[in-house]
Amino acid sequence: MRIARLLALAFLACTFALHAQPQDTGLTDPAQLGATANTRYLDAAGRPLDVGSFMRQVNEGKRYSRTRDTQAGAAMLRITGPAPGHRGIRLAFGRGDRFPPFELPSLDGDTKRLGDWHGRYTFVSFYFADCAPCIAEAPVLMAYAREHPDMNFVAITYEDATDAKRFATDRHFDWPILHDGQGLIDVLGVSVYPTLMLIDPDGRIAGAAVGMAMRDDQAKRLADLTGWIEQWKRVEPASPPNGTR
């Protein structure tokens, strides 16, 4: 009984990972970005804020994270921490929302941006190296990718290049991997691992899910994953308000 309880606790610790919520030291004043069309500000629940309201929360001591693409001149900042009335951090984005701008280093040594994926569906897995469900899913994700060469595939982790490479080597994981992605993860509100997202050819989120059932065998997981993605592709997203999301 004690062993079973310890295993259960280890699984929960892996699935519901605690996040650091780092202040962005590279951007000491978010108001530097101003109220431009390519800059968006979000509260802790992921709701849009104007720059003045965002700055008031920062001046009150609230922390924030940001992600940006300097090449595209776009940025997104989000107040971090639990949203009032909700437990923990939650996803700020749903079907039809534009995926946040970002620029992240890859294990190949280059920098990847959202624009690199436009024109094709892109499947994203958020993971970390010692996450048991992420490890269990790796063979399924690779099997799906081999069957769908018409799509892009990428894994994103908040860990550094060393841990990202360790996962790829130990698990024979052959997807492109982006590392040091904590800012993007915080802005999205990813707090459970693995989280899976499909981005449509225009850069909007077509669907999202939290992992696959650990109790299922690989064939069942692959069938579930295939079903999810096909469903996400079939459903047309609702028109975002004012065309901003």
GROMACS .gro file of N, CA and C in nm, residues 83-169:
model
  261
   83ALA      N    1  -0.549   3.271  -1.130
   83ALA     CA    2  -0.653   3.370  -1.157
   83ALA      C    3  -0.753   3.370  -1.042
   84PRO      N    4  -0.802   3.486  -1.002
   84PRO     CA    5  -0.903   3.492  -0.894
   84PRO      C    6  -1.022   3.402  -0.927
   85GLY      N    7  -1.061   3.319  -0.829
   85GLY     CA    8  -1.175   3.231  -0.849
   85GLY      C    9  -1.141   3.100  -0.916
   86HIS      N   10  -1.013   3.077  -0.946
   86HIS     CA   11  -0.972   2.953  -1.012
   86HIS      C   12  -0.852   2.894  -0.939
   87ARG      N   13  -0.843   2.763  -0.945
   87ARG     CA   14  -0.729   2.697  -0.884
   87ARG      C   15  -0.614   2.688  -0.984
   88GLY      N   16  -0.502   2.744  -0.948
   88GLY     CA   17  -0.383   2.733  -1.031
   88GLY      C   18  -0.392   2.818  -1.157
   89ILE      N   19  -0.290   2.806  -1.242
   89ILE     CA   20  -0.285   2.874  -1.370
   89ILE      C   21  -0.366   2.792  -1.469
   90ARG      N   22  -0.435   2.856  -1.560
   90ARG     CA   23  -0.513   2.781  -1.658
   90ARG      C   24  -0.485   2.832  -1.798
   91LEU      N   25  -0.515   2.748  -1.898
   91LEU     CA   26  -0.494   2.785  -2.036
   91LEU      C   27  -0.568   2.914  -2.070
   92ALA      N   28  -0.497   3.005  -2.134
   92ALA     CA   29  -0.557   3.132  -2.171
   92ALA      C   30  -0.608   3.131  -2.314
   93PHE      N   31  -0.590   3.020  -2.384
   93PHE     CA   32  -0.617   3.017  -2.527
   93PHE      C   33  -0.705   2.899  -2.563
   94GLY      N   34  -0.796   2.921  -2.657
   94GLY     CA   35  -0.882   2.815  -2.704
   94GLY      C   36  -0.890   2.815  -2.855
   95ARG      N   37  -0.981   2.735  -2.909
   95ARG     CA   38  -0.994   2.722  -3.053
   95ARG      C   39  -1.016   2.859  -3.119
   96GLY      N   40  -0.938   2.886  -3.221
   96GLY     CA   41  -0.951   3.010  -3.295
   96GLY      C   42  -0.862   3.122  -3.246
   97ASP      N   43  -0.806   3.110  -3.125
   97ASP     CA   44  -0.714   3.212  -3.074
   97ASP      C   45  -0.579   3.201  -3.144
   98ARG      N   46  -0.521   3.315  -3.171
   98ARG     CA   47  -0.390   3.314  -3.234
   98ARG      C   48  -0.284   3.269  -3.134
   99PHE      N   49  -0.199   3.177  -3.178
   99PHE     CA   50  -0.091   3.130  -3.092
   99PHE      C   51   0.004   3.246  -3.065
  100PRO      N   52   0.057   3.259  -2.943
  100PRO     CA   53   0.141   3.375  -2.911
  100PRO      C   54   0.269   3.380  -2.996
  101PRO      N   55   0.318   3.500  -3.023
  101PRO     CA   56   0.447   3.513  -3.091
  101PRO      C   57   0.559   3.461  -3.001
  102PHE      N   58   0.662   3.407  -3.060
  102PHE     CA   59   0.773   3.358  -2.979
  102PHE      C   60   0.897   3.344  -3.068
  103GLU      N   61   1.010   3.337  -3.004
  103GLU     CA   62   1.135   3.296  -3.068
  103GLU      C   63   1.212   3.215  -2.965
  104LEU      N   64   1.235   3.087  -2.996
  104LEU     CA   65   1.296   2.995  -2.901
  104LEU      C   66   1.411   2.920  -2.967
  105PRO      N   67   1.514   2.889  -2.888
  105PRO     CA   68   1.626   2.812  -2.942
  105PRO      C   69   1.589   2.665  -2.960
  106SER      N   70   1.640   2.604  -3.064
  106SER     CA   71   1.616   2.462  -3.088
  106SER      C   72   1.743   2.383  -3.061
  107LEU      N   73   1.729   2.252  -3.045
  107LEU     CA   74   1.846   2.167  -3.024
  107LEU      C   75   1.933   2.161  -3.149
  108ASP      N   76   1.880   2.205  -3.263
  108ASP     CA   77   1.959   2.210  -3.385
  108ASP      C   78   2.050   2.331  -3.389
  109GLY      N   79   2.033   2.423  -3.293
  109GLY     CA   80   2.121   2.539  -3.286
  109GLY      C   81   2.065   2.665  -3.348
  110ASP      N   82   1.945   2.659  -3.407
  110ASP     CA   83   1.887   2.779  -3.466
  110ASP      C   84   1.773   2.830  -3.378
  111THR      N   85   1.707   2.936  -3.424
  111THR     CA   86   1.595   2.995  -3.352
  111THR      C   87   1.468   2.974  -3.433
  112LYS      N   88   1.362   2.929  -3.366
  112LYS     CA   89   1.235   2.903  -3.433
  112LYS      C   90   1.131   3.005  -3.391
  113ARG      N   91   1.044   3.041  -3.486
  113ARG     CA   92   0.936   3.137  -3.463
  113ARG      C   93   0.807   3.079  -3.517
  114LEU      N   94   0.696   3.137  -3.472
  114LEU     CA   95   0.565   3.090  -3.516
  114LEU      C   96   0.553   3.094  -3.669
  115GLY      N   97   0.607   3.198  -3.729
  115GLY     CA   98   0.598   3.214  -3.874
  115GLY      C   99   0.663   3.101  -3.951
  116ASP      N  100   0.756   3.029  -3.888
  116ASP     CA  101   0.822   2.917  -3.956
  116ASP      C  102   0.725   2.804  -3.986
  117TRP      N  103   0.611   2.801  -3.916
  117TRP     CA  104   0.517   2.690  -3.928
  117TRP      C  105   0.396   2.723  -4.012
  118HIS      N  106   0.381   2.847  -4.057
  118HIS     CA  107   0.262   2.886  -4.131
  118HIS      C  108   0.251   2.806  -4.261
  119GLY      N  109   0.128   2.778  -4.298
  119GLY     CA  110   0.103   2.705  -4.423
  119GLY      C  111   0.076   2.557  -4.404
  120ARG      N  112   0.105   2.505  -4.282
  120ARG     CA  113   0.079   2.364  -4.253
  120ARG      C  114   0.026   2.352  -4.111
  121TYR      N  115  -0.049   2.245  -4.086
  121TYR     CA  116  -0.085   2.216  -3.948
  121TYR      C  117   0.041   2.180  -3.870
  122THR      N  118   0.046   2.229  -3.747
  122THR     CA  119   0.162   2.203  -3.660
  122THR      C  120   0.113   2.145  -3.528
  123PHE      N  121   0.167   2.031  -3.491
  123PHE     CA  122   0.130   1.966  -3.367
  123PHE      C  123   0.240   1.990  -3.264
  124VAL      N  124   0.202   2.038  -3.146
  124VAL     CA  125   0.298   2.078  -3.043
  124VAL      C  126   0.275   1.995  -2.916
  125SER      N  127   0.383   1.946  -2.859
  125SER     CA  128   0.377   1.877  -2.731
  125SER      C  129   0.462   1.954  -2.630
  126PHE      N  130   0.401   1.994  -2.519
  126PHE     CA  131   0.473   2.058  -2.410
  126PHE      C  132   0.510   1.949  -2.309
  127TYR      N  133   0.637   1.941  -2.274
  127TYR     CA  134   0.684   1.829  -2.192
  127TYR      C  135   0.798   1.875  -2.101
  128PHE      N  136   0.840   1.787  -2.009
  128PHE     CA  137   0.969   1.801  -1.943
  128PHE      C  138   1.030   1.662  -1.926
  129ALA      N  139   1.160   1.657  -1.908
  129ALA     CA  140   1.237   1.533  -1.928
  129ALA      C  141   1.197   1.420  -1.835
  130ASP      N  142   1.165   1.449  -1.709
  130ASP     CA  143   1.137   1.343  -1.613
  130ASP      C  144   0.987   1.320  -1.592
  131CYS      N  145   0.905   1.369  -1.681
  131CYS     CA  146   0.759   1.354  -1.673
  131CYS      C  147   0.720   1.215  -1.723
  132ALA      N  148   0.666   1.132  -1.634
  132ALA     CA  149   0.632   0.995  -1.671
  132ALA      C  150   0.529   0.988  -1.785
  133PRO      N  151   0.421   1.066  -1.782
  133PRO     CA  152   0.328   1.062  -1.896
  133PRO      C  153   0.392   1.108  -2.027
  134CYS      N  154   0.483   1.206  -2.019
  134CYS     CA  155   0.553   1.252  -2.140
  134CYS      C  156   0.638   1.140  -2.198
  135ILE      N  157   0.706   1.066  -2.110
  135ILE     CA  158   0.789   0.954  -2.154
  135ILE      C  159   0.703   0.846  -2.219
  136ALA      N  160   0.586   0.818  -2.157
  136ALA     CA  161   0.497   0.716  -2.209
  136ALA      C  162   0.440   0.755  -2.345
  137GLU      N  163   0.421   0.883  -2.367
  137GLU     CA  164   0.361   0.930  -2.492
  137GLU      C  165   0.460   0.937  -2.608
  138ALA      N  166   0.588   0.946  -2.578
  138ALA     CA  167   0.687   0.970  -2.684
  138ALA      C  168   0.675   0.872  -2.801
  139PRO      N  169   0.666   0.739  -2.779
  139PRO     CA  170   0.654   0.648  -2.893
  139PRO      C  171   0.528   0.672  -2.976
  140VAL      N  172   0.418   0.711  -2.909
  140VAL     CA  173   0.293   0.737  -2.979
  140VAL      C  174   0.305   0.861  -3.067
  141LEU      N  175   0.367   0.966  -3.012
  141LEU     CA  176   0.384   1.089  -3.089
  141LEU      C  177   0.471   1.064  -3.212
  142MET      N  178   0.578   0.988  -3.193
  142MET     CA  179   0.666   0.960  -3.308
  142MET      C  180   0.594   0.875  -3.412
  143ALA      N  181   0.513   0.780  -3.367
  143ALA     CA  182   0.439   0.696  -3.461
  143ALA      C  183   0.341   0.780  -3.542
  144TYR      N  184   0.273   0.873  -3.476
  144TYR     CA  185   0.179   0.959  -3.548
  144TYR      C  186   0.252   1.046  -3.650
  145ALA      N  187   0.367   1.101  -3.610
  145ALA     CA  188   0.442   1.188  -3.701
  145ALA      C  189   0.487   1.112  -3.825
  146ARG      N  190   0.528   0.986  -3.808
  146ARG     CA  191   0.573   0.907  -3.923
  146ARG      C  192   0.459   0.886  -4.023
  147GLU      N  193   0.336   0.881  -3.973
  147GLU     CA  194   0.222   0.858  -4.060
  147GLU      C  195   0.167   0.986  -4.124
  148HIS      N  196   0.220   1.104  -4.082
  148HIS     CA  197   0.165   1.231  -4.130
  148HIS      C  198   0.279   1.327  -4.170
  149PRO      N  199   0.349   1.296  -4.277
  149PRO     CA  200   0.461   1.381  -4.321
  149PRO      C  201   0.416   1.518  -4.372
  150ASP      N  202   0.285   1.537  -4.389
  150ASP     CA  203   0.233   1.665  -4.438
  150ASP      C  204   0.219   1.768  -4.326
  151MET      N  205   0.250   1.731  -4.201
  151MET     CA  206   0.237   1.821  -4.088
  151MET      C  207   0.373   1.855  -4.028
  152ASN      N  208   0.375   1.965  -3.951
  152ASN     CA  209   0.492   2.000  -3.870
  152ASN      C  210   0.474   1.942  -3.730
  153PHE      N  211   0.584   1.905  -3.667
  153PHE     CA  212   0.581   1.853  -3.530
  153PHE      C  213   0.693   1.918  -3.450
  154VAL      N  214   0.662   1.958  -3.327
  154VAL     CA  215   0.762   2.021  -3.242
  154VAL      C  216   0.727   1.996  -3.096
  155ALA      N  217   0.829   1.976  -3.013
  155ALA     CA  218   0.813   1.964  -2.869
  155ALA      C  219   0.877   2.086  -2.803
  156ILE      N  220   0.813   2.138  -2.699
  156ILE     CA  221   0.861   2.258  -2.631
  156ILE      C  222   0.872   2.229  -2.481
  157THR      N  223   0.985   2.267  -2.422
  157THR     CA  224   1.006   2.246  -2.280
  157THR      C  225   1.059   2.374  -2.215
  158TYR      N  226   1.030   2.389  -2.086
  158TYR     CA  227   1.086   2.502  -2.011
  158TYR      C  228   1.230   2.474  -1.969
  159GLU      N  229   1.276   2.351  -1.986
  159GLU     CA  230   1.410   2.312  -1.942
  159GLU      C  231   1.517   2.364  -2.037
  160ASP      N  232   1.643   2.352  -1.993
  160ASP     CA  233   1.753   2.401  -2.077
  160ASP      C  234   1.791   2.296  -2.181
  161ALA      N  235   1.890   2.330  -2.263
  161ALA     CA  236   1.929   2.244  -2.374
  161ALA      C  237   1.978   2.108  -2.325
  162THR      N  238   2.047   2.104  -2.211
  162THR     CA  239   2.102   1.978  -2.160
  162THR      C  240   1.990   1.879  -2.128
  163ASP      N  241   1.889   1.925  -2.054
  163ASP     CA  242   1.779   1.835  -2.020
  163ASP      C  243   1.694   1.801  -2.142
  164ALA      N  244   1.677   1.897  -2.230
  164ALA     CA  245   1.600   1.871  -2.352
  164ALA      C  246   1.669   1.764  -2.436
  165LYS      N  247   1.800   1.772  -2.446
  165LYS     CA  248   1.875   1.673  -2.525
  165LYS      C  249   1.875   1.537  -2.456
  166ARG      N  250   1.878   1.538  -2.322
  166ARG     CA  251   1.875   1.411  -2.248
  166ARG      C  252   1.746   1.335  -2.278
  167PHE      N  253   1.635   1.407  -2.282
  167PHE     CA  254   1.507   1.343  -2.314
  167PHE      C  255   1.511   1.285  -2.455
  168ALA      N  256   1.560   1.364  -2.550
  168ALA     CA  257   1.564   1.318  -2.689
  168ALA      C  258   1.652   1.193  -2.703
  169THR      N  259   1.766   1.192  -2.634
  169THR     CA  260   1.859   1.080  -2.644
  169THR      C  261   1.805   0.956  -2.573
   0.00000   0.00000   0.00000
